Amino acid sequence: VVAGVVERAGRVGAVRHEKIEQQRLYLELGRLEGEIRRARVAGRGNGGGAEDGGGAGVHNLALEREGVLASIRELDSRMERPV
């Protein structure tokens, strides 16, 4: 994932702050999706309590993922506005 970001950065000239933030959010989204997959495989439920080994449950991770997706959508709309 990081190698892909570096590769794309090398093809771009000047990079705006919004573009860097967008890429950071995509990395965060990938991290959360990986955690959700691992939590599902491990059988962690929605509670996030001691019954699932103390880790955040799938539900909590999904809520966090939705927040990141909302941030990506908001940033994309800002980047598409004429300057």
PDB file of C-alpha atoms in Angstrom:
ATOM      1  CA  VAL A   1       0.000   0.000   0.000  1.00  0.00           C
ATOM      2  CA  VAL A   2       2.716   2.466   0.969  1.00  0.00           C
ATOM      3  CA  ALA A   3       4.705   1.554  -2.143  1.00  0.00           C
ATOM      4  CA  GLY A   4       1.660   2.456  -4.245  1.00  0.00           C
ATOM      5  CA  VAL A   5       1.375   5.852  -2.580  1.00  0.00           C
ATOM      6  CA  VAL A   6       5.087   6.522  -3.149  1.00  0.00           C
ATOM      7  CA  GLU A   7       4.783   5.462  -6.783  1.00  0.00           C
ATOM      8  CA  ARG A   8       1.813   7.770  -7.376  1.00  0.00           C
ATOM      9  CA  ALA A   9       3.608  10.627  -5.624  1.00  0.00           C
ATOM     10  CA  GLY A  10       6.533  10.243  -7.990  1.00  0.00           C
ATOM     11  CA  ARG A  11       4.268  10.734 -11.004  1.00  0.00           C
ATOM     12  CA  VAL A  12       2.704  13.927  -9.693  1.00  0.00           C
ATOM     13  CA  GLY A  13       4.264  17.370  -9.911  1.00  0.00           C
ATOM     14  CA  ALA A  14       3.250  19.796  -7.196  1.00  0.00           C
ATOM     15  CA  VAL A  15       1.219  18.167  -4.445  1.00  0.00           C
ATOM     16  CA  ARG A  16      -1.448  20.050  -2.526  1.00  0.00           C
ATOM     17  CA  HIS A  17      -2.112  19.530   1.170  1.00  0.00           C
ATOM     18  CA  GLU A  18      -5.557  18.131   0.322  1.00  0.00           C
ATOM     19  CA  LYS A  19      -4.011  15.420  -1.846  1.00  0.00           C
ATOM     20  CA  ILE A  20      -1.700  14.346   0.974  1.00  0.00           C
ATOM     21  CA  GLU A  21      -4.625  14.254   3.402  1.00  0.00           C
ATOM     22  CA  GLN A  22      -6.652  12.243   0.885  1.00  0.00           C
ATOM     23  CA  GLN A  23      -3.885   9.636   0.620  1.00  0.00           C
ATOM     24  CA  ARG A  24      -3.565   9.501   4.421  1.00  0.00           C
ATOM     25  CA  LEU A  25      -7.295   8.826   4.673  1.00  0.00           C
ATOM     26  CA  TYR A  26      -7.047   6.032   2.095  1.00  0.00           C
ATOM     27  CA  LEU A  27      -4.239   4.455   4.121  1.00  0.00           C
ATOM     28  CA  GLU A  28      -6.381   4.717   7.254  1.00  0.00           C
ATOM     29  CA  LEU A  29      -9.305   3.146   5.391  1.00  0.00           C
ATOM     30  CA  GLY A  30      -7.112   0.224   4.344  1.00  0.00           C
ATOM     31  CA  ARG A  31      -5.900  -0.231   7.918  1.00  0.00           C
ATOM     32  CA  LEU A  32      -9.460  -0.300   9.244  1.00  0.00           C
ATOM     33  CA  GLU A  33     -10.649  -2.739   6.586  1.00  0.00           C
ATOM     34  CA  GLY A  34      -7.765  -5.052   7.493  1.00  0.00           C
ATOM     35  CA  GLU A  35      -8.651  -4.838  11.184  1.00  0.00           C
ATOM     36  CA  ILE A  36     -12.285  -5.616  10.403  1.00  0.00           C
ATOM     37  CA  ARG A  37     -11.271  -8.699   8.402  1.00  0.00           C
ATOM     38  CA  ARG A  38      -8.976  -9.878  11.197  1.00  0.00           C
ATOM     39  CA  ALA A  39     -11.658  -9.275  13.825  1.00  0.00           C
ATOM     40  CA  ARG A  40     -14.199 -11.286  11.830  1.00  0.00           C
ATOM     41  CA  VAL A  41     -11.769 -14.181  11.383  1.00  0.00           C
ATOM     42  CA  ALA A  42     -10.909 -14.099  15.082  1.00  0.00           C
ATOM     43  CA  GLY A  43     -14.623 -14.218  15.898  1.00  0.00           C
ATOM     44  CA  ARG A  44     -14.740 -10.919  17.687  1.00  0.00           C
ATOM     45  CA  GLY A  45     -18.257  -9.663  17.984  1.00  0.00           C
ATOM     46  CA  ASN A  46     -19.789  -6.245  18.313  1.00  0.00           C
ATOM     47  CA  GLY A  47     -19.219  -5.660  21.986  1.00  0.00           C
ATOM     48  CA  GLY A  48     -15.594  -4.657  22.129  1.00  0.00           C
ATOM     49  CA  GLY A  49     -15.388  -5.944  25.687  1.00  0.00           C
ATOM     50  CA  ALA A  50     -13.547  -8.688  27.528  1.00  0.00           C
ATOM     51  CA  GLU A  51     -15.478 -11.415  25.727  1.00  0.00           C
ATOM     52  CA  ASP A  52     -13.648 -10.621  22.488  1.00  0.00           C
ATOM     53  CA  GLY A  53     -10.184 -10.434  23.974  1.00  0.00           C
ATOM     54  CA  GLY A  54     -10.439  -6.733  24.830  1.00  0.00           C
ATOM     55  CA  GLY A  55     -10.171  -5.565  21.222  1.00  0.00           C
ATOM     56  CA  ALA A  56     -12.543  -3.231  19.478  1.00  0.00           C
ATOM     57  CA  GLY A  57     -15.467  -5.134  17.998  1.00  0.00           C
ATOM     58  CA  VAL A  58     -16.351  -5.237  14.340  1.00  0.00           C
ATOM     59  CA  HIS A  59     -19.165  -2.771  14.963  1.00  0.00           C
ATOM     60  CA  ASN A  60     -16.846  -0.157  16.470  1.00  0.00           C
ATOM     61  CA  LEU A  61     -14.335  -0.592  13.664  1.00  0.00           C
ATOM     62  CA  ALA A  62     -17.116  -0.276  11.077  1.00  0.00           C
ATOM     63  CA  LEU A  63     -18.262   2.979  12.688  1.00  0.00           C
ATOM     64  CA  GLU A  64     -14.704   4.295  12.525  1.00  0.00           C
ATOM     65  CA  ARG A  65     -14.480   3.217   8.872  1.00  0.00           C
ATOM     66  CA  GLU A  66     -17.702   5.110   8.105  1.00  0.00           C
ATOM     67  CA  GLY A  67     -16.180   8.236   9.666  1.00  0.00           C
ATOM     68  CA  VAL A  68     -13.118   7.907   7.440  1.00  0.00           C
ATOM     69  CA  LEU A  69     -15.321   7.388   4.370  1.00  0.00           C
ATOM     70  CA  ALA A  70     -17.293  10.536   5.271  1.00  0.00           C
ATOM     71  CA  SER A  71     -14.025  12.468   5.583  1.00  0.00           C
ATOM     72  CA  ILE A  72     -12.908  11.194   2.169  1.00  0.00           C
ATOM     73  CA  ARG A  73     -16.207  12.248   0.575  1.00  0.00           C
ATOM     74  CA  GLU A  74     -16.026  15.694   2.181  1.00  0.00           C
ATOM     75  CA  LEU A  75     -12.416  16.176   1.092  1.00  0.00           C
ATOM     76  CA  ASP A  76     -13.206  15.003  -2.446  1.00  0.00           C
ATOM     77  CA  SER A  77     -16.020  17.539  -2.717  1.00  0.00           C
ATOM     78  CA  ARG A  78     -13.688  20.332  -1.521  1.00  0.00           C
ATOM     79  CA  MET A  79     -11.049  19.316  -4.054  1.00  0.00           C
ATOM     80  CA  GLU A  80     -13.572  19.332  -6.903  1.00  0.00           C
ATOM     81  CA  ARG A  81     -14.730  22.908  -6.244  1.00  0.00           C
ATOM     82  CA  PRO A  82     -13.348  25.558  -8.565  1.00  0.00           C
ATOM     83  CA  VAL A  83     -10.607  27.658  -7.001  1.00  0.00           C
TER      84      VAL A  83
END
